[in-house]
Coordinates of C-alpha atoms and ligand atoms in Angstrom, one line a residue:
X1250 CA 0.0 0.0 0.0
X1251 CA 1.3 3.2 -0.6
X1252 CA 0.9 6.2 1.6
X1253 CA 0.0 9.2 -0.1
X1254 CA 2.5 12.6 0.3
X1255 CA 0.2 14.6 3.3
X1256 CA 0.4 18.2 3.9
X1257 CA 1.9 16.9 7.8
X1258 CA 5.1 15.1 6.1
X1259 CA 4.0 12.2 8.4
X1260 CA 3.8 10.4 5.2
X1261 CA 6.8 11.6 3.9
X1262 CA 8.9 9.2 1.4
X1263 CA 5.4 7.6 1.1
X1264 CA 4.7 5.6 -1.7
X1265 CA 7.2 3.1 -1.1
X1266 CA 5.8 0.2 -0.4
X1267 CA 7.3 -0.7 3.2
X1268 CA 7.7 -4.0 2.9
X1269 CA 9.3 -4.2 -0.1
X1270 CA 7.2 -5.8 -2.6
X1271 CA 6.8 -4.0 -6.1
X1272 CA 2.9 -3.4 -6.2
X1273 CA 4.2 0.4 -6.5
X1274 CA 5.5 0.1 -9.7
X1275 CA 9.5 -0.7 -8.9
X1276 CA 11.3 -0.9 -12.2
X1277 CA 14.0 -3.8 -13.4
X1278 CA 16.7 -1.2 -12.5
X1279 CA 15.1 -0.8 -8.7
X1280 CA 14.3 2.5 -9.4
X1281 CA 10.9 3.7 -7.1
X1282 CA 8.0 5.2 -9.3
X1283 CA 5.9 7.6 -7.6
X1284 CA 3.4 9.3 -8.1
X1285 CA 4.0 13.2 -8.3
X1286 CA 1.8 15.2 -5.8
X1287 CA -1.1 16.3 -7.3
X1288 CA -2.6 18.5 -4.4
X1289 CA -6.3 20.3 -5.3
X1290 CA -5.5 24.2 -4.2
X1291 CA -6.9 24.8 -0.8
X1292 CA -7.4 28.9 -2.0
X1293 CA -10.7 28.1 -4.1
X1294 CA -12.7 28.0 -0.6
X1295 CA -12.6 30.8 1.9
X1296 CA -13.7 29.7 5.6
X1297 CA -14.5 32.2 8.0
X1298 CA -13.5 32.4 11.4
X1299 CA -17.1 31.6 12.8
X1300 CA -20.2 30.6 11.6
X1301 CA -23.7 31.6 12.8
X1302 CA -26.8 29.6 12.6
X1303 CA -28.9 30.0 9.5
X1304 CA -32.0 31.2 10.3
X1305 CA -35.2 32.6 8.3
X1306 CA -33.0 33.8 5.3
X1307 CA -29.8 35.1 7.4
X1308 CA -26.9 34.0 9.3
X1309 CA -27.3 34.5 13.1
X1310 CA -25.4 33.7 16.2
X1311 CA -26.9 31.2 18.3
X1312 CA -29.1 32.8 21.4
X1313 CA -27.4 31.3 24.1
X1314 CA -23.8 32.3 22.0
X1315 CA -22.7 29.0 22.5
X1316 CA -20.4 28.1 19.5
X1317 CA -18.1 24.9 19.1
X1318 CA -15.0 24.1 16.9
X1319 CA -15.0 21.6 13.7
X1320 CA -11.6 20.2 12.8
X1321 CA -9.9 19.0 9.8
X1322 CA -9.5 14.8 10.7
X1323 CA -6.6 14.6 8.7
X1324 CA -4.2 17.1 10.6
X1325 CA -6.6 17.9 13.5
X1326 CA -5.9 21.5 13.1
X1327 CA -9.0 23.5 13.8
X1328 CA -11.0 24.9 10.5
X1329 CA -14.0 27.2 12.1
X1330 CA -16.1 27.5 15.2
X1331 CA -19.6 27.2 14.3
X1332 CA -22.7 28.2 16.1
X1333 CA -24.6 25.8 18.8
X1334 CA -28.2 25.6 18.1
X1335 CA -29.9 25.4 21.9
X1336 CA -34.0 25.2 22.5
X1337 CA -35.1 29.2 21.7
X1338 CA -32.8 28.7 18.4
X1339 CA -34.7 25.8 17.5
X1340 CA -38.3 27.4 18.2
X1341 CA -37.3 30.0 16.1
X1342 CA -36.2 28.0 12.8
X1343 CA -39.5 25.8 13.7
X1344 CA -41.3 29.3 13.5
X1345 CA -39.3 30.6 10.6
X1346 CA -40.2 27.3 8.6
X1347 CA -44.0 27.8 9.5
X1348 CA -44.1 31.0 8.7
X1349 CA -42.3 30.7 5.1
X1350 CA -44.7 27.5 4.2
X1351 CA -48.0 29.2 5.1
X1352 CA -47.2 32.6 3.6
X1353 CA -44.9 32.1 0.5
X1354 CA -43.4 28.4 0.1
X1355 CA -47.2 26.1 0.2
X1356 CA -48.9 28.9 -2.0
X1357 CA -46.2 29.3 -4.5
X1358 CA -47.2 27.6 -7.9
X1359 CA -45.3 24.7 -8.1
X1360 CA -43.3 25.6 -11.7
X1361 CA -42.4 28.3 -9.5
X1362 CA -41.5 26.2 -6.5
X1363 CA -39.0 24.5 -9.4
X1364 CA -37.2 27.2 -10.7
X1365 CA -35.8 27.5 -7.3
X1366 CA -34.1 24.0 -6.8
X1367 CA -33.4 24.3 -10.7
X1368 CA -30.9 27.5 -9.2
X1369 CA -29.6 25.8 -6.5
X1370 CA -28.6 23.2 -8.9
X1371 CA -26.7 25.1 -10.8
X1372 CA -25.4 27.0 -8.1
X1373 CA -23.8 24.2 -7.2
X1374 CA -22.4 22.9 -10.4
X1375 CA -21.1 26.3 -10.2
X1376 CA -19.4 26.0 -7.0
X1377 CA -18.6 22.4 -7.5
X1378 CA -15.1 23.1 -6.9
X1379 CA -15.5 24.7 -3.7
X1380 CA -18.0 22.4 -2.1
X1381 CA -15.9 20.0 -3.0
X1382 CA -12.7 20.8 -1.2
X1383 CA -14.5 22.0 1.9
X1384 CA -15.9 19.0 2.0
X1385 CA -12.7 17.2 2.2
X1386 CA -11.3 19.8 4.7
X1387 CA -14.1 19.1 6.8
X1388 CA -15.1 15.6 6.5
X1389 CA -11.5 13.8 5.7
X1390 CA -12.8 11.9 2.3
X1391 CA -10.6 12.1 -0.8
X1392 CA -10.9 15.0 -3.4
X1393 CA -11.6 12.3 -5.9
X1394 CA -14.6 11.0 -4.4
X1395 CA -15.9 14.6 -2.8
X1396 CA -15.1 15.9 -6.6
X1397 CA -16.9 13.3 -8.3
X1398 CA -19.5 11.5 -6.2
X1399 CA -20.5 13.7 -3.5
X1400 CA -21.3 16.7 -5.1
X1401 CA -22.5 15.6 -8.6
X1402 CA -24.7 13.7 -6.9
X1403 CA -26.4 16.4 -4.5
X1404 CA -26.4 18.9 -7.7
X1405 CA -28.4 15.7 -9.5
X1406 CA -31.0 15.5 -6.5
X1407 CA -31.6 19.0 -6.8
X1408 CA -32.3 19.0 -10.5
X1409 CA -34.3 15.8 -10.2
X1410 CA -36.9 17.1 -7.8
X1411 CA -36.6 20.6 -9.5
X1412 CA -38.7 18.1 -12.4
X1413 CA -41.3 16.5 -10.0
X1414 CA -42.3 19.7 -8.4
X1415 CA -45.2 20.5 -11.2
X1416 CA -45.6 16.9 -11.9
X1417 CA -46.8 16.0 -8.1
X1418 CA -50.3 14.9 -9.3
X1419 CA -49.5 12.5 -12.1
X1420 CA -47.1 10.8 -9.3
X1421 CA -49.6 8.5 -8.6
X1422 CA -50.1 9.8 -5.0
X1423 CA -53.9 11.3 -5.8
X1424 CA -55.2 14.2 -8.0
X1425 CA -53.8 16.5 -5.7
X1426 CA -51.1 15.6 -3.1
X1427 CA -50.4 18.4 -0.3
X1428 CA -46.9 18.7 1.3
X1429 CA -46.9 18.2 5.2
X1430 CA -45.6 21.0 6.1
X1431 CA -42.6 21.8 8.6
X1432 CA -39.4 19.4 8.0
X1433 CA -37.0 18.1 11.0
X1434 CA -34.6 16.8 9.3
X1435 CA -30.9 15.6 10.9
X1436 CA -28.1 14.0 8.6
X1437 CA -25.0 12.5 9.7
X1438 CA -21.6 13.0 9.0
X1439 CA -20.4 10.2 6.5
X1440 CA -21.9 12.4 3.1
X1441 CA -22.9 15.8 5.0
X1442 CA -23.4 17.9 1.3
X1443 CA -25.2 15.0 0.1
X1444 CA -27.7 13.4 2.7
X1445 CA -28.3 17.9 3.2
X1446 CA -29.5 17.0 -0.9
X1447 CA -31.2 13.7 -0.2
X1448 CA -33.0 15.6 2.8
X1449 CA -33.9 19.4 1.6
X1450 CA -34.5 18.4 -2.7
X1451 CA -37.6 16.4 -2.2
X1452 CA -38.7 18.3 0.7
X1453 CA -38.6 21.2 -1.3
X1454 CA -39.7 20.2 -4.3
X1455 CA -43.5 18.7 -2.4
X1456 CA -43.6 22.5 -1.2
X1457 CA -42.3 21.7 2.4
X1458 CA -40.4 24.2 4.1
X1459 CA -37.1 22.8 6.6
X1460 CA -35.1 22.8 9.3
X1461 CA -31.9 21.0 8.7
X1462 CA -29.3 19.8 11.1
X1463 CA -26.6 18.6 10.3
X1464 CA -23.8 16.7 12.1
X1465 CA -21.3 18.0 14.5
X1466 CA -18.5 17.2 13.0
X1467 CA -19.2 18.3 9.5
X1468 CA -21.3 21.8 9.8
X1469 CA -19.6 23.5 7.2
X1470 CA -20.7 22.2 3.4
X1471 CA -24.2 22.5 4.7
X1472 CA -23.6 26.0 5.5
X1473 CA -22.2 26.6 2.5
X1474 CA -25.7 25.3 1.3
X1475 CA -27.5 28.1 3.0
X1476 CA -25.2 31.0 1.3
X1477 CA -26.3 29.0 -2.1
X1478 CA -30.2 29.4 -0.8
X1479 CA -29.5 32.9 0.1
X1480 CA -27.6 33.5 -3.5
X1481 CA -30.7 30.8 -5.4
X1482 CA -33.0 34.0 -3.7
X1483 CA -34.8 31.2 -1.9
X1484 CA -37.3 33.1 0.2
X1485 CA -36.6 33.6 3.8
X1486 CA -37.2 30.6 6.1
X1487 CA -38.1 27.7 3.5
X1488 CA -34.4 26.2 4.3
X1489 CA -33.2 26.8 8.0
X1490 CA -29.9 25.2 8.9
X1491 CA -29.0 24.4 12.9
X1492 CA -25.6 23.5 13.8
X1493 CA -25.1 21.8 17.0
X1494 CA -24.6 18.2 18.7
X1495 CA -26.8 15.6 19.2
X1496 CA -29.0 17.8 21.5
X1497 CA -30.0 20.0 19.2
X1498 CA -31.2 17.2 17.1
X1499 CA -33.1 15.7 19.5
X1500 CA -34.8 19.2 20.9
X1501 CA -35.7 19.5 17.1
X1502 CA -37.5 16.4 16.4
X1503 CA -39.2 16.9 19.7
X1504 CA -40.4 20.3 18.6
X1505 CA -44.0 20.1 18.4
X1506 CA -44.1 23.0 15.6
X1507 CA -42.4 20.0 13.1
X1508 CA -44.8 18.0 11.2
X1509 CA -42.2 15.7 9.3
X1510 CA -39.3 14.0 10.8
X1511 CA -36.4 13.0 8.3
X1512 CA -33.3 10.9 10.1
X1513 CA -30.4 9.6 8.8
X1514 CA -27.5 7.9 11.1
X1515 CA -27.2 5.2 13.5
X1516 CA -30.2 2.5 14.6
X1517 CA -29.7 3.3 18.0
X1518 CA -30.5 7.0 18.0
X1519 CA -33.4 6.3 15.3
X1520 CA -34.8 4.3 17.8
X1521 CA -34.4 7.2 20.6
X1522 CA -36.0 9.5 17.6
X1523 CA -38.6 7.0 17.3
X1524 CA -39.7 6.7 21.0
X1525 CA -40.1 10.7 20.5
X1526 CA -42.0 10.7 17.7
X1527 CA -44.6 8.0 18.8
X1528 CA -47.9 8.7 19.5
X1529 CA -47.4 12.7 18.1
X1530 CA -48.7 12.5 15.1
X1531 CA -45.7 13.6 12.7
X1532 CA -44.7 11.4 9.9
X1533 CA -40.9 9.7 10.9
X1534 CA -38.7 8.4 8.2
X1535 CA -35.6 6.8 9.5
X1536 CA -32.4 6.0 7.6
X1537 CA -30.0 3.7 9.7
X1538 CA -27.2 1.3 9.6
X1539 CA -26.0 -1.5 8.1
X1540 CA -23.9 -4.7 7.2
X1541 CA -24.3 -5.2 4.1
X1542 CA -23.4 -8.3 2.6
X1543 CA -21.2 -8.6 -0.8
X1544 CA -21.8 -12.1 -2.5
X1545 CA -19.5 -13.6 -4.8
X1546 CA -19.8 -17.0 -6.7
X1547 CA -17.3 -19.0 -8.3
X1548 CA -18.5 -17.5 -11.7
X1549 CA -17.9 -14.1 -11.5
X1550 CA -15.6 -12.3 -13.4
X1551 CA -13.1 -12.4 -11.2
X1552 CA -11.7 -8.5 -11.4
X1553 CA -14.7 -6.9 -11.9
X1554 CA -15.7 -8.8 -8.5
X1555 CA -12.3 -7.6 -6.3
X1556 CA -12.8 -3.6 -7.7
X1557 CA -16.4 -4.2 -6.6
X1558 CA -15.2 -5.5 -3.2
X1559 CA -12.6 -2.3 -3.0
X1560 CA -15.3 0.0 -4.0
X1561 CA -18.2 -1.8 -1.5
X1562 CA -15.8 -1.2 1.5
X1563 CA -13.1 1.5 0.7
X1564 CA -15.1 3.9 -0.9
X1565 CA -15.5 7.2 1.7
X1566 CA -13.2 4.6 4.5
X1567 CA -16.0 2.5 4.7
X1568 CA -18.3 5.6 6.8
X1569 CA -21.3 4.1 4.2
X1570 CA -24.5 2.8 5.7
X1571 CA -24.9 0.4 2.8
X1572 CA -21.3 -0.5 2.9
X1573 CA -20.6 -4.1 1.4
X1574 CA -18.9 -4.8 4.6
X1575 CA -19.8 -8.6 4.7
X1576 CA -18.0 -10.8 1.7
X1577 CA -19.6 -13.7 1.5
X1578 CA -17.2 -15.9 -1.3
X1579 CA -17.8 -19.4 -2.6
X1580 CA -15.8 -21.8 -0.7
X1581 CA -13.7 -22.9 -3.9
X1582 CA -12.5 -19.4 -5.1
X1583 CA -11.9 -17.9 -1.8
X1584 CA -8.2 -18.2 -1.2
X1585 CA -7.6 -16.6 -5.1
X1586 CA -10.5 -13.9 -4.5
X1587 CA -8.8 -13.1 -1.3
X1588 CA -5.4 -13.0 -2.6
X1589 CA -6.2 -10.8 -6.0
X1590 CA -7.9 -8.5 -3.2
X1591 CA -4.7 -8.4 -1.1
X1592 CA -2.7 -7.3 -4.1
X1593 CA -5.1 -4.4 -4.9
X1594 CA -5.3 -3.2 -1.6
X1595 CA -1.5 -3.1 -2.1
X1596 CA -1.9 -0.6 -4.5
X1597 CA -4.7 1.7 -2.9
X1598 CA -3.1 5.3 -1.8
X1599 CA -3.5 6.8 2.1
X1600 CA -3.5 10.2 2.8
X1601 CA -3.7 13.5 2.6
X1602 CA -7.6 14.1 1.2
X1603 CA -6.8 17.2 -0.9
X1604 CA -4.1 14.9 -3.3
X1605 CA -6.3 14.0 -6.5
X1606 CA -3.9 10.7 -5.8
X1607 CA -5.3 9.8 -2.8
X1608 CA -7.9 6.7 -2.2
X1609 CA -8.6 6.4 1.4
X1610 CA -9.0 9.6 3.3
X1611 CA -9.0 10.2 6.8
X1612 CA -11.4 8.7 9.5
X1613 CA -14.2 11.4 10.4
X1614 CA -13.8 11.9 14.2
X1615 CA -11.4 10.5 17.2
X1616 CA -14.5 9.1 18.5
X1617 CA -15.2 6.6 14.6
X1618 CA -11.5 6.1 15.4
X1619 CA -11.8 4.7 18.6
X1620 CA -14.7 2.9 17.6
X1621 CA -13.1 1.0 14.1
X1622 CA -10.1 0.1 16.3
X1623 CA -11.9 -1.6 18.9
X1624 CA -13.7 -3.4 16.7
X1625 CA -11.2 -4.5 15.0
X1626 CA -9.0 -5.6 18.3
X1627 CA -11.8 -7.6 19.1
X1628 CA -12.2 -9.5 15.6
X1629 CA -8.4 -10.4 16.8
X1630 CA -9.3 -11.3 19.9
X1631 CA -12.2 -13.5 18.5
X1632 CA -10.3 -15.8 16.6
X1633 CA -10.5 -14.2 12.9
X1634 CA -7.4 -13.3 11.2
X1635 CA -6.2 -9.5 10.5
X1636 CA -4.4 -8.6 7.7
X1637 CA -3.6 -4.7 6.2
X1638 CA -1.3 -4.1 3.4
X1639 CA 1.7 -2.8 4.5
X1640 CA 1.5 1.1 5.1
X1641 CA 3.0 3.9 6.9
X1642 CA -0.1 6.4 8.5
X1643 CA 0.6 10.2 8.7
X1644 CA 1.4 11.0 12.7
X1645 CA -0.7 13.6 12.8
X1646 CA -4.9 12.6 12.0
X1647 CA -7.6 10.5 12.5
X1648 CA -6.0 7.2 10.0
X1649 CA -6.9 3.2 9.8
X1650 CA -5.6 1.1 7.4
X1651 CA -7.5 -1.1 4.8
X1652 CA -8.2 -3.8 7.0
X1653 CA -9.1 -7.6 6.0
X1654 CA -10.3 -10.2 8.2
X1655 CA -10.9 -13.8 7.3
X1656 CA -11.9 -17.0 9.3
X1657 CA -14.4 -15.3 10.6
X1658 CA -17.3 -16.8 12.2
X1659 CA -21.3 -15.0 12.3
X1660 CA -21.0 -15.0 15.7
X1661 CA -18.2 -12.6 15.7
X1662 CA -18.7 -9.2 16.4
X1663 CA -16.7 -7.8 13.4
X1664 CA -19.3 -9.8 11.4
X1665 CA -22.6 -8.6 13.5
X1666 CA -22.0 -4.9 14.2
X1667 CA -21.1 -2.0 11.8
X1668 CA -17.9 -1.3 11.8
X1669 CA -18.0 2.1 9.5
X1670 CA -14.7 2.4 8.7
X1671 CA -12.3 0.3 6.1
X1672 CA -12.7 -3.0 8.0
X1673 CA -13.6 -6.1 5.7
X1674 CA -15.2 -9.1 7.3
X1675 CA -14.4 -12.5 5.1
X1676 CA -17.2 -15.0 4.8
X1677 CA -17.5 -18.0 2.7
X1678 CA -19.9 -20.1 1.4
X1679 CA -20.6 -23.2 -0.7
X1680 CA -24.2 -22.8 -2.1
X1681 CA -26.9 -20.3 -3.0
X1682 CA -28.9 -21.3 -0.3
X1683 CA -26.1 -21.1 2.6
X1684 CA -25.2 -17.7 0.8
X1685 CA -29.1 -16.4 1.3
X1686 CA -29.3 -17.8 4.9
X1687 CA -25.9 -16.0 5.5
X1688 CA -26.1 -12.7 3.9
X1689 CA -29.7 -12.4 6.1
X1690 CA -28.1 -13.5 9.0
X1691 CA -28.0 -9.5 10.3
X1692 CA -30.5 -7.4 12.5
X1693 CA -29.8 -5.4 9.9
X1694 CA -31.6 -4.9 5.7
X1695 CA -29.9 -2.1 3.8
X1696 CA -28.1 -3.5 1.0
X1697 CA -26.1 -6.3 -0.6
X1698 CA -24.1 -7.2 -4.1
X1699 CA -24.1 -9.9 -5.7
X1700 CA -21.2 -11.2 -8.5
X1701 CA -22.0 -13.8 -10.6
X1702 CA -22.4 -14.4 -14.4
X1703 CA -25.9 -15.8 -14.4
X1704 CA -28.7 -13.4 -14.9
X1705 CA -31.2 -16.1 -13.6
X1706 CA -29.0 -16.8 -10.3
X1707 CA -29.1 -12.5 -9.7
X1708 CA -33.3 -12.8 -9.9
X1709 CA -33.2 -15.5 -7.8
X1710 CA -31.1 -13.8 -5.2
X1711 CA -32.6 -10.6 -5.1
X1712 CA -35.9 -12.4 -3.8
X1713 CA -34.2 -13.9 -1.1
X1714 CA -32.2 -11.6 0.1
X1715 CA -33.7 -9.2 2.8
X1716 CA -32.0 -6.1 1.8
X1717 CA -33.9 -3.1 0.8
X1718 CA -30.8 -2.2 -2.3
X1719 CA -29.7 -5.4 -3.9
X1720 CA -26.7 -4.2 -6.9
X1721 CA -25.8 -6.9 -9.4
X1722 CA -22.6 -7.1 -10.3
X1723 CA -22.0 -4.0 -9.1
X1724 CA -21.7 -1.9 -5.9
X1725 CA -22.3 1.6 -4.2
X1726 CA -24.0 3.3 -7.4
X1727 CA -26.5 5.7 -6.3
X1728 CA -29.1 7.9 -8.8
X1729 CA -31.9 10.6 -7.5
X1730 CA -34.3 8.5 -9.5
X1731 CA -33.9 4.9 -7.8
X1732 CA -35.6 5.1 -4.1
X1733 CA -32.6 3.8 -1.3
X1734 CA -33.8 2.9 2.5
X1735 CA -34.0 -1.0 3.9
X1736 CA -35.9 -2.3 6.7
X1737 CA -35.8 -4.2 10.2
X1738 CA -32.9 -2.8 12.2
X1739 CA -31.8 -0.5 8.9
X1740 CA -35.4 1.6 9.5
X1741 CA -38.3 2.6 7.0
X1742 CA -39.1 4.8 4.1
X1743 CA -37.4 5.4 0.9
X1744 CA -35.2 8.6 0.0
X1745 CA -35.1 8.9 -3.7
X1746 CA -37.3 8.6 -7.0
X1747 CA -41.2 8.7 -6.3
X1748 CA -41.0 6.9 -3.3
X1749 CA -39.1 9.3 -1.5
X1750 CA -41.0 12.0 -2.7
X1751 CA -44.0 10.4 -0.6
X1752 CA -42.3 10.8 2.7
X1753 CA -43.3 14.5 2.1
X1754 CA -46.7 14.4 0.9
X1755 CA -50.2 14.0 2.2
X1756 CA -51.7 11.9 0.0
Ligands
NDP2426 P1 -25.5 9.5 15.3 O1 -26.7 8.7 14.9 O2 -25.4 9.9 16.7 O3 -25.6 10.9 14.5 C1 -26.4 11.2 13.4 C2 -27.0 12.6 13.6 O4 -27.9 12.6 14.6 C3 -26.0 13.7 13.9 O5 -26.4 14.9 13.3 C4 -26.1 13.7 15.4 O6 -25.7 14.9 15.9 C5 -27.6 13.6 15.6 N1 -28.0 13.1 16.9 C6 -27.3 12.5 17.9 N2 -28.1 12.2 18.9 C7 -29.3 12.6 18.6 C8 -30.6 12.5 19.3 N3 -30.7 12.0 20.5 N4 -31.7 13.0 18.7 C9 -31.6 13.6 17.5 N5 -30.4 13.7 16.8 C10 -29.3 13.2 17.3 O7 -24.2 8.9 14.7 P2 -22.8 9.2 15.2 O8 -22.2 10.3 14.5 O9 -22.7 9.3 16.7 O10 -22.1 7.8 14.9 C11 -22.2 6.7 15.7 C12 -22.3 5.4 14.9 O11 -23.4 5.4 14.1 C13 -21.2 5.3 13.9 O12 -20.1 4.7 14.4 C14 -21.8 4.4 12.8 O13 -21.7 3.1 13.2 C15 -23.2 4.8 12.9 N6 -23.6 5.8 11.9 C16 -24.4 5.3 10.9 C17 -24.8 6.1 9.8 C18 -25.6 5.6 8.7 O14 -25.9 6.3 7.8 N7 -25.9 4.3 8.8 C19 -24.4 7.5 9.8 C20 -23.6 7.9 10.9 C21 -23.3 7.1 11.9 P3 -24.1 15.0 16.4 O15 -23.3 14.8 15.1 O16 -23.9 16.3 16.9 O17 -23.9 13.9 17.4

């Protein structure tokens, strides 16, 4: 594995492969290639020195003038302190948001209503390049995947819902579906630009006005949203964005001015959330974890299969819900599935986010760190066997390795819990039946993959397999048009497509 050059020089000389071995492109002569530096220019994003809370149209400081810093994870050094959202700051974005959807947002003509998100998308396609490295200042994920996943995607979600908005009663919800009304919605901090998309675009588009909180650890892209709102001329109020810990989520699902409550993050606060909610009246969708399983058969194409295991996992460290964290191999191409995937890994790039080299970007928090690594001492612990390719991590930074486990058993924790970090749990199996009791063998029903070269064996699998996102022979693709969400311990309600767009109406 090769350690990407960081701006801490922690990885310094990076790039050499530590132990030795050539996956880094060595030449006859013994010469080491490397890859030149090719850092995304920190200058195209200016962050202020503190930010307020945004609040019926402007930026405010919180009441109580509480404020708290966010951090870059992959030097630690501080990036902004950003407002704290306490109770009189939430009942005045609840009333802000009540105000805009009786007086302008429900009224407006729903074409009108469109041209709106239609701005905000291209205010963002605009400002692409901004988002995009504030988002891997803030959250710790590589340029590459900020640059090209993150924030195409929320720009696509805008301009997707921008078409539904005068198209609401052909949707097959009624002849005339109303929005709900006032949005709670809190995202976490794995894809903060883009679950702020998933949460505010349809919301928006049924003529709901919101209140959007986003995670403490990544305040600042969906702050960032809020100046594009302000520069879309989005009327005051329909978008309201409170910073602040989990405290102020929880005082703003509680609010009783919030007709709609939209979560996204782990099952065990979505079950606190749902506690709250029950027996009130509002309308709860609740986006959770997962542990996704990733089958592959013995007649898959075998390096489609290992970039689809890289991409299931690695992608954004593994801080994905639907994260193809299980792999569930057959039995009699496991040791060569497992060994093609060893010498990839070998080739994956840690480090500084900003590089357009890098693959794996830092870990979100201290806290996720904490987490990932005691998960992972207690795979060791249980018997399964660790394995990371050889690399060097910066010394300043939240950093974890690509991590592989194999022998491991379902009763494991590694194989039970989500991990949410770059931690791959090693299954096999022998036949499509023992794959299907296996891969359901989870509280959990997100998402699986399956790998094979048999169209009929896919169909067959996707019945069986309790997952609400099934991908064939592929993994982690995502579209505004195709509803996402699972069931059991992974919660209810789709986000996405016409589905999600019922979440938001009265129909
Ligand atoms: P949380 O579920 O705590 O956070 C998600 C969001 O909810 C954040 O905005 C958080 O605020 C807010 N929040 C926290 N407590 C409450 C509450 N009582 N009422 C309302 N809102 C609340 O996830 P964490 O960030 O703490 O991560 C913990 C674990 O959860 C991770 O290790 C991972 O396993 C899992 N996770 C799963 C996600 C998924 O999409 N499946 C996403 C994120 C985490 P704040 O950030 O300030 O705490």
């Amino acid at each position: 594995m090769q350690a990407g050059k960081d701006e801490l020089g922690g990885a310094a000389g990076a790039g050499t492969d530590v132990a030795g071995t050539d996956v880094a492109g060595t030449d006859v002569a013994g010469t080491d290639w490397e890859y030149a530096p090719a850092p995304e220019s920190r200058d195209v994003v200016t962050i202020a020195p503190e930010y307020g809370l945004f609040v019926d149209g402007e930026f405010v400081p919180a009441a109580g003038g509480e404020a708290f810093p966010t951090v870059n994870p992959a030097t630690e050094e501080p990036l902004a302190r950003v407002a704290e959202a306490g109770a009189a700051d939430v009942d005045r974005a609840v009333a802000a948001a009540r105000a805009a959807y009786e007086r302008v947002w429900g009224p407006m003509p729903p074409a009108e209503r469109a041209k709106y998100l239609y701005r905000i998308a291209r205010v963002l396609q605009e400002r692409s390049r901004e988002f995009a490295v504030l988002e891997s200042l803030d959250n710790g994920k590589p340029i590459k995947e900020s640059r090209d996943v993150d924030v195409p995607l929320a720009a696509a979600h805008f301009f997707y819902h921008a078409g539904w908005a005068d198209k609401l009663e052909y949707a097959g919800f009624g002849p005339s579906p109303r929005p709900v009304g006032v949005a709670g919605q809190v995202i976490p901090w794995n894809f903060p630009l883009l679950m702020a998309a998933w949460k505010l675009a349809p919301a928006l588009a049924a003529g709901n006005t919101c209140v959007l909180k986003p995670a403490e650890t990544t305040p600042l892209t969906a702050l960032l949203l809020a100046e594009v709102c302000q520069q879309a001329g989005l009327p005051p109020g329909v978008v309201n964005v409170l910073t602040g810990a989990g405290e102020t989520g929880a005082a703003l699902v509680a609010h009783p001015g919030v007709d709609k409550v939209a979560f996204t993050g782990s099952t065990e606060v979505g079950k606190q959330i749902q506690r709250t909610v029950a027996g009130t009246g509002k309308r709860l969708t609740l986006e959770l974890g997962g542990k996704g399983a990733n089958v592959v058969f013995d007649d898959a194409p075998a390096e489609a299969a290992v970039e689809g295991i890289v991409n299931g996992i690695f992608f954004n460290q593994g801080h994905v819900c639907c994260a193809g964290s299980r792999l569930l191999v057959q039995e009699s191409v496991a040791d060569a599935v497992v060994d093609r995937l060893r010498d990839r890994l070998g080739t994956l790039r840690l480090g500084d986010p900003l590089d357009k080299n890098t693959d794996i970007g830092a870990i979100n928090s201290r806290q996720q760190l904490d987490k990932i690594s005691e998960l992972a001492a207690s795979g060791e612990a249980q018997g399964a066997e660790r394995w990371s390719p050889p690399c060097r991590l910066p010394d300043r930074g939240y950093w974890f390795p690509p991590t592989v486990f194999t022998g491991v058993a379902q009763s494991h924790r590694i194989a039970r819990e989500e991990i949410f970090g770059p931690v791959l749990s090693v299954l096999t199996f022998r036949t499509p039946e023992e794959a299907v009791t296996k891969a359901n063998n989870t509280p959990y029903g997100l998402s699986a993959g399956v790998w094979t070269d048999k169209g009929s064996r896919i169909l067959w699998l996707a019945q069986r397999l309790r997952a609400g996102v099934v991908w064939a022979n592929t993994y982690n693709r995502f579209d505004p048009a195709s509803p996402f969400g699972g069931y059991r311990e992974s919660g209810f309600g789709r986000e996405g497509g016409r589905h999600g767009l019922a979440a938001y109406l009265d129909a």
